[in-house]
Structures are given as C-alpha cells and as structure tokens.
Amino acid sequence: MIKQKTSVVILDANGDSDRKIQVPTFIVKNWKRVLGLGILLICLACGTIVYLATKNTSERYEKELTQKVKALEAAKQSLATEEASNQMSMEQVQKSFDAIDSTLNQINAKMRKRGLKDIAPKIKNVGGPVEEEINLEELTKFYKKELKNVDKKLEGIPLGIPHHGKITSRFGYRRNPFTNRGREMHSGIDIKGRTGEPIKATAAGKVVHAGYKGQYGRVVIIEHSNGWETRYAHLSRTNVRVGQRVEAGQIIGGLGNTGRSTGPHLHYELLSNGTKLNPEKTLRF
C-alpha cells in the first residue's frame, strides 16, 4: 500500500495548475494520523531539547550555588575566628589596663605612706551614666594621659638618692659635732663622700639659689612642683645657675666641705611648703 502513490496538484492564486507532486497513497488516506504522529515527534524533540537544556542549566546553577555556599561557610568560619581573636585581644587589653590601675593604686598607697599627695586623687563634683560598651581608642587615650600625668608628677616629686654614700648623720636632734656637747636640730641628712664627686637633683625643678649661703657653704636650692624644695649644701662647686630648669638625675654640683662642716659630705634637705621633712623616707620609692 505504501508503494501506491497519489498525485497532488498544487494550484496558484488564480486556480491554475502550478505543480504536481506524488505522495504515497497511505499518507493521503491517513493524513490525520501522520500529522498527529509528526506533531508528537516534534513535541518529543522539543521536550528532549528543553530537558537537556534545563538539566545543563540546573547543573551549572547547582555548581555555582555550591561554590557560593562554600564561600559563605568559609567567610562565616573566618568571622568566627576573627571574633574569637578580637575577644581574646580585648581580654588581653583589659588585663593590661587592670594592671595599670593596680600599679597606680600601689603608687598612691606608697605616696600616702610617705605623707605625700596621691598621683591620681579622687575626683569631686562629677557624675553621669556609665557606658557599658568599651571604646578602645578613647580608653587608650585616657590611660596614655594618666601615665603621662604620673610621669610628670613623679618628675617633680623629690625621690631617690642625690649621692651614693654612707649616711653619717640623720634627720633630728644630735650631739653638737664641733663641741661634742649639748643638742642641736639637724634638719637634713649628711651623706659622706669624696670632694668633687657628683651631686644629682632628686626631682625636676627650677634653681632659685646657686652659691654661698652662710653655714650651708656653697649650696644649690631647687624649687619643685606642688610646694616641694630641695637643698644640696657644703658643695665644692655648682654646675647650675639661678633660674635654670633642671631634670631629675641631672648633676648640679660637686660634693665638698664648705660652710659649717667637719669633713667632705653632702647635707641634703627636703621641704614641703616651707616645712622641713626627713629626706631619708624619700631615698627609696
């Protein structure tokens, strides 16, 4: 039946015969089925193409999505690590600041023990809410300012030894060293040494006297901050002049035997607001 053919005439717009083709008679008799089968094949082909394209796209998207998920997981892990590191750093910083506070408290306790003012006294007439969140930058500025203030105040407080030697006479009443009779008030300490050995300032300040002064002999007098004053007497020479600013530890003269003295030594006095104190308590901090 397939070998049988049927002629099909193709007409133009005027109804005239244009072309004639022959097709199998089977197709002419069963054209509906053939058409349906053709449409079905076309649909299957299109479906296959769509499926393959969708599958390819899905696999690509799935791969990209997997990569993004892995990247997010890595970022999450990195953030967790960074957060743990920051937390550790904050704890270390807090420990450091606590150590500074503890040191300041110890310094204040030692200052009070010597009858001196606190390095960081209590603040009066203040108030306000407490911020729980730590501002590391501002906190660092605060401690830098505190430590700078401590350093500045310590520089102006007479502490330490003006000359390394044996103390031959302490603060207070003693027997008259010239007559070996009676009592006299000794308002400083005497430190033995050799003539010319260097004498150092025990605090930063301003020289208000440098020269001869009665029984002191050749003496250097230095005024410091907060009413402190130190005197270095019986010197053989002076290395500073009146009005000069000196630093703690600076050489201001040489040990000698001038004035009321029985031998080479340094007479060292300490005054607070005009009152003479025992300087031996400030030789060590």
PDB file of N, CA, C and O in Angstrom, residues 150-193:
ATOM      1  N   VAL A 150      51.229  60.840  85.539  1.00  0.00           N
ATOM      2  CA  VAL A 150      52.017  60.209  86.594  1.00  0.00           C
ATOM      3  C   VAL A 150      53.497  60.526  86.413  1.00  0.00           C
ATOM      4  O   VAL A 150      54.200  60.898  87.361  1.00  0.00           O
ATOM      5  N   ASP A 151      53.971  60.377  85.172  1.00  0.00           N
ATOM      6  CA  ASP A 151      55.381  60.636  84.874  1.00  0.00           C
ATOM      7  C   ASP A 151      55.740  62.087  85.189  1.00  0.00           C
ATOM      8  O   ASP A 151      56.791  62.369  85.767  1.00  0.00           O
ATOM      9  N   LYS A 152      54.842  63.001  84.813  1.00  0.00           N
ATOM     10  CA  LYS A 152      55.104  64.429  85.042  1.00  0.00           C
ATOM     11  C   LYS A 152      55.149  64.739  86.535  1.00  0.00           C
ATOM     12  O   LYS A 152      56.024  65.486  87.007  1.00  0.00           O
ATOM     13  N   LYS A 153      54.218  64.150  87.297  1.00  0.00           N
ATOM     14  CA  LYS A 153      54.182  64.425  88.734  1.00  0.00           C
ATOM     15  C   LYS A 153      55.377  63.805  89.449  1.00  0.00           C
ATOM     16  O   LYS A 153      55.952  64.422  90.356  1.00  0.00           O
ATOM     17  N   LEU A 154      55.735  62.585  89.035  1.00  0.00           N
ATOM     18  CA  LEU A 154      56.891  61.941  89.664  1.00  0.00           C
ATOM     19  C   LEU A 154      58.177  62.712  89.395  1.00  0.00           C
ATOM     20  O   LEU A 154      59.072  62.749  90.238  1.00  0.00           O
ATOM     21  N   GLU A 155      58.255  63.317  88.199  1.00  0.00           N
ATOM     22  CA  GLU A 155      59.439  64.108  87.863  1.00  0.00           C
ATOM     23  C   GLU A 155      59.594  65.285  88.812  1.00  0.00           C
ATOM     24  O   GLU A 155      60.711  65.726  89.092  1.00  0.00           O
ATOM     25  N   GLY A 156      58.484  65.807  89.309  1.00  0.00           N
ATOM     26  CA  GLY A 156      58.535  66.987  90.171  1.00  0.00           C
ATOM     27  C   GLY A 156      58.516  66.672  91.652  1.00  0.00           C
ATOM     28  O   GLY A 156      58.521  67.593  92.484  1.00  0.00           O
ATOM     29  N   ILE A 157      58.497  65.390  92.019  1.00  0.00           N
ATOM     30  CA  ILE A 157      58.497  64.998  93.432  1.00  0.00           C
ATOM     31  C   ILE A 157      59.880  64.479  93.807  1.00  0.00           C
ATOM     32  O   ILE A 157      60.378  63.548  93.172  1.00  0.00           O
ATOM     33  N   PRO A 158      60.522  65.059  94.803  1.00  0.00           N
ATOM     34  CA  PRO A 158      61.864  64.615  95.192  1.00  0.00           C
ATOM     35  C   PRO A 158      61.872  63.166  95.677  1.00  0.00           C
ATOM     36  O   PRO A 158      61.339  62.844  96.744  1.00  0.00           O
ATOM     37  N   LEU A 159      62.447  62.288  94.896  1.00  0.00           N
ATOM     38  CA  LEU A 159      62.563  60.866  95.231  1.00  0.00           C
ATOM     39  C   LEU A 159      63.934  60.389  94.784  1.00  0.00           C
ATOM     40  O   LEU A 159      64.423  60.781  93.735  1.00  0.00           O
ATOM     41  N   GLY A 160      64.544  59.514  95.564  1.00  0.00           N
ATOM     42  CA  GLY A 160      65.816  58.954  95.161  1.00  0.00           C
ATOM     43  C   GLY A 160      66.997  59.529  95.925  1.00  0.00           C
ATOM     44  O   GLY A 160      66.857  60.323  96.866  1.00  0.00           O
ATOM     45  N   ILE A 161      68.180  59.130  95.483  1.00  0.00           N
ATOM     46  CA  ILE A 161      69.425  59.449  96.192  1.00  0.00           C
ATOM     47  C   ILE A 161      70.226  60.501  95.430  1.00  0.00           C
ATOM     48  O   ILE A 161      70.546  60.302  94.257  1.00  0.00           O
ATOM     49  N   PRO A 162      70.562  61.598  96.091  1.00  0.00           N
ATOM     50  CA  PRO A 162      71.361  62.636  95.411  1.00  0.00           C
ATOM     51  C   PRO A 162      72.838  62.247  95.290  1.00  0.00           C
ATOM     52  O   PRO A 162      73.537  62.738  94.410  1.00  0.00           O
ATOM     53  N   HIS A 163      73.289  61.357  96.200  1.00  0.00           N
ATOM     54  CA  HIS A 163      74.681  60.893  96.149  1.00  0.00           C
ATOM     55  C   HIS A 163      74.767  59.529  96.835  1.00  0.00           C
ATOM     56  O   HIS A 163      74.234  59.336  97.938  1.00  0.00           O
ATOM     57  N   HIS A 164      75.429  58.593  96.171  1.00  0.00           N
ATOM     58  CA  HIS A 164      75.579  57.255  96.748  1.00  0.00           C
ATOM     59  C   HIS A 164      76.748  57.251  97.729  1.00  0.00           C
ATOM     60  O   HIS A 164      77.914  57.241  97.352  1.00  0.00           O
ATOM     61  N   GLY A 165      76.413  57.274  98.991  1.00  0.00           N
ATOM     62  CA  GLY A 165      77.425  57.263 100.051  1.00  0.00           C
ATOM     63  C   GLY A 165      76.776  56.867 101.364  1.00  0.00           C
ATOM     64  O   GLY A 165      75.549  56.726 101.465  1.00  0.00           O
ATOM     65  N   LYS A 166      77.588  56.728 102.391  1.00  0.00           N
ATOM     66  CA  LYS A 166      77.087  56.339 103.708  1.00  0.00           C
ATOM     67  C   LYS A 166      76.492  57.542 104.429  1.00  0.00           C
ATOM     68  O   LYS A 166      77.063  58.641 104.416  1.00  0.00           O
ATOM     69  N   ILE A 167      75.331  57.342 105.048  1.00  0.00           N
ATOM     70  CA  ILE A 167      74.707  58.407 105.839  1.00  0.00           C
ATOM     71  C   ILE A 167      75.446  58.497 107.171  1.00  0.00           C
ATOM     72  O   ILE A 167      75.489  57.533 107.948  1.00  0.00           O
ATOM     73  N   THR A 168      76.014  59.656 107.423  1.00  0.00           N
ATOM     74  CA  THR A 168      76.792  59.852 108.659  1.00  0.00           C
ATOM     75  C   THR A 168      76.012  60.580 109.742  1.00  0.00           C
ATOM     76  O   THR A 168      76.391  60.542 110.926  1.00  0.00           O
ATOM     77  N   SER A 169      74.926  61.254 109.363  1.00  0.00           N
ATOM     78  CA  SER A 169      74.103  61.950 110.343  1.00  0.00           C
ATOM     79  C   SER A 169      72.680  62.021 109.812  1.00  0.00           C
ATOM     80  O   SER A 169      72.450  62.493 108.691  1.00  0.00           O
ATOM     81  N   ARG A 170      71.736  61.559 110.626  1.00  0.00           N
ATOM     82  CA  ARG A 170      70.344  61.503 110.187  1.00  0.00           C
ATOM     83  C   ARG A 170      69.549  62.736 110.631  1.00  0.00           C
ATOM     84  O   ARG A 170      70.035  63.580 111.370  1.00  0.00           O
ATOM     85  N   PHE A 171      68.290  62.786 110.166  1.00  0.00           N
ATOM     86  CA  PHE A 171      67.386  63.900 110.474  1.00  0.00           C
ATOM     87  C   PHE A 171      66.980  63.823 111.949  1.00  0.00           C
ATOM     88  O   PHE A 171      66.658  62.756 112.468  1.00  0.00           O
ATOM     89  N   GLY A 172      66.974  64.980 112.600  1.00  0.00           N
ATOM     90  CA  GLY A 172      66.545  65.041 114.006  1.00  0.00           C
ATOM     91  C   GLY A 172      67.628  65.599 114.905  1.00  0.00           C
ATOM     92  O   GLY A 172      68.667  66.090 114.442  1.00  0.00           O
ATOM     93  N   TYR A 173      67.374  65.527 116.203  1.00  0.00           N
ATOM     94  CA  TYR A 173      68.343  66.076 117.171  1.00  0.00           C
ATOM     95  C   TYR A 173      69.578  65.181 117.255  1.00  0.00           C
ATOM     96  O   TYR A 173      69.503  63.955 117.164  1.00  0.00           O
ATOM     97  N   ARG A 174      70.742  65.828 117.439  1.00  0.00           N
ATOM     98  CA  ARG A 174      72.014  65.129 117.551  1.00  0.00           C
ATOM     99  C   ARG A 174      72.937  65.919 118.482  1.00  0.00           C
ATOM    100  O   ARG A 174      72.675  67.080 118.795  1.00  0.00           O
ATOM    101  N   ARG A 175      74.050  65.279 118.872  1.00  0.00           N
ATOM    102  CA  ARG A 175      75.061  65.974 119.671  1.00  0.00           C
ATOM    103  C   ARG A 175      75.813  66.957 118.775  1.00  0.00           C
ATOM    104  O   ARG A 175      76.048  66.668 117.609  1.00  0.00           O
ATOM    105  N   ASN A 176      76.175  68.110 119.329  1.00  0.00           N
ATOM    106  CA  ASN A 176      76.920  69.117 118.573  1.00  0.00           C
ATOM    107  C   ASN A 176      78.234  68.513 118.086  1.00  0.00           C
ATOM    108  O   ASN A 176      79.071  68.101 118.903  1.00  0.00           O
ATOM    109  N   PRO A 177      78.434  68.439 116.743  1.00  0.00           N
ATOM    110  CA  PRO A 177      79.623  67.763 116.221  1.00  0.00           C
ATOM    111  C   PRO A 177      80.921  68.555 116.433  1.00  0.00           C
ATOM    112  O   PRO A 177      82.012  67.991 116.314  1.00  0.00           O
ATOM    113  N   PHE A 178      80.812  69.832 116.767  1.00  0.00           N
ATOM    114  CA  PHE A 178      82.010  70.665 116.941  1.00  0.00           C
ATOM    115  C   PHE A 178      82.475  70.687 118.403  1.00  0.00           C
ATOM    116  O   PHE A 178      83.682  70.682 118.688  1.00  0.00           O
ATOM    117  N   THR A 179      81.511  70.710 119.341  1.00  0.00           N
ATOM    118  CA  THR A 179      81.866  70.766 120.763  1.00  0.00           C
ATOM    119  C   THR A 179      81.673  69.416 121.439  1.00  0.00           C
ATOM    120  O   THR A 179      82.183  69.204 122.543  1.00  0.00           O
ATOM    121  N   ASN A 180      80.910  68.549 120.757  1.00  0.00           N
ATOM    122  CA  ASN A 180      80.569  67.221 121.295  1.00  0.00           C
ATOM    123  C   ASN A 180      79.784  67.342 122.597  1.00  0.00           C
ATOM    124  O   ASN A 180      79.776  66.441 123.430  1.00  0.00           O
ATOM    125  N   ARG A 181      79.138  68.499 122.779  1.00  0.00           N
ATOM    126  CA  ARG A 181      78.300  68.725 123.958  1.00  0.00           C
ATOM    127  C   ARG A 181      76.978  69.358 123.526  1.00  0.00           C
ATOM    128  O   ARG A 181      76.912  70.076 122.540  1.00  0.00           O
ATOM    129  N   GLY A 182      75.945  69.133 124.329  1.00  0.00           N
ATOM    130  CA  GLY A 182      74.651  69.720 124.046  1.00  0.00           C
ATOM    131  C   GLY A 182      73.958  69.060 122.839  1.00  0.00           C
ATOM    132  O   GLY A 182      74.442  68.103 122.226  1.00  0.00           O
ATOM    133  N   ARG A 183      72.791  69.552 122.493  1.00  0.00           N
ATOM    134  CA  ARG A 183      71.981  69.018 121.401  1.00  0.00           C
ATOM    135  C   ARG A 183      71.689  70.117 120.395  1.00  0.00           C
ATOM    136  O   ARG A 183      71.586  71.286 120.734  1.00  0.00           O
ATOM    137  N   GLU A 184      71.568  69.706 119.138  1.00  0.00           N
ATOM    138  CA  GLU A 184      71.165  70.648 118.086  1.00  0.00           C
ATOM    139  C   GLU A 184      70.281  69.907 117.087  1.00  0.00           C
ATOM    140  O   GLU A 184      70.412  68.698 116.904  1.00  0.00           O
ATOM    141  N   MET A 185      69.379  70.662 116.488  1.00  0.00           N
ATOM    142  CA  MET A 185      68.462  70.072 115.499  1.00  0.00           C
ATOM    143  C   MET A 185      69.155  69.988 114.141  1.00  0.00           C
ATOM    144  O   MET A 185      69.650  70.990 113.618  1.00  0.00           O
ATOM    145  N   HIS A 186      69.203  68.789 113.589  1.00  0.00           N
ATOM    146  CA  HIS A 186      69.783  68.581 112.253  1.00  0.00           C
ATOM    147  C   HIS A 186      68.627  68.423 111.273  1.00  0.00           C
ATOM    148  O   HIS A 186      67.893  67.438 111.312  1.00  0.00           O
ATOM    149  N   SER A 187      68.443  69.400 110.393  1.00  0.00           N
ATOM    150  CA  SER A 187      67.247  69.476 109.539  1.00  0.00           C
ATOM    151  C   SER A 187      67.375  68.744 108.208  1.00  0.00           C
ATOM    152  O   SER A 187      66.591  68.966 107.287  1.00  0.00           O
ATOM    153  N   GLY A 188      68.361  67.877 108.078  1.00  0.00           N
ATOM    154  CA  GLY A 188      68.520  67.091 106.850  1.00  0.00           C
ATOM    155  C   GLY A 188      69.274  65.820 107.145  1.00  0.00           C
ATOM    156  O   GLY A 188      69.265  65.329 108.287  1.00  0.00           O
ATOM    157  N   ILE A 189      69.925  65.274 106.142  1.00  0.00           N
ATOM    158  CA  ILE A 189      70.793  64.115 106.347  1.00  0.00           C
ATOM    159  C   ILE A 189      72.155  64.431 105.733  1.00  0.00           C
ATOM    160  O   ILE A 189      72.247  65.166 104.739  1.00  0.00           O
ATOM    161  N   ASP A 190      73.206  63.863 106.329  1.00  0.00           N
ATOM    162  CA  ASP A 190      74.562  64.050 105.810  1.00  0.00           C
ATOM    163  C   ASP A 190      75.013  62.750 105.148  1.00  0.00           C
ATOM    164  O   ASP A 190      74.895  61.665 105.746  1.00  0.00           O
ATOM    165  N   ILE A 191      75.527  62.865 103.917  1.00  0.00           N
ATOM    166  CA  ILE A 191      75.987  61.698 103.162  1.00  0.00           C
ATOM    167  C   ILE A 191      77.466  61.883 102.863  1.00  0.00           C
ATOM    168  O   ILE A 191      77.876  62.838 102.201  1.00  0.00           O
ATOM    169  N   LYS A 192      78.271  60.943 103.358  1.00  0.00           N
ATOM    170  CA  LYS A 192      79.723  61.020 103.217  1.00  0.00           C
ATOM    171  C   LYS A 192      80.165  60.766 101.779  1.00  0.00           C
ATOM    172  O   LYS A 192      79.529  60.013 101.044  1.00  0.00           O
ATOM    173  N   GLY A 193      81.279  61.384 101.385  1.00  0.00           N
ATOM    174  CA  GLY A 193      81.827  61.147 100.062  1.00  0.00           C
ATOM    175  C   GLY A 193      83.165  61.832  99.894  1.00  0.00           C
ATOM    176  O   GLY A 193      83.710  62.408 100.856  1.00  0.00           O
TER     177      GLY A 193
END
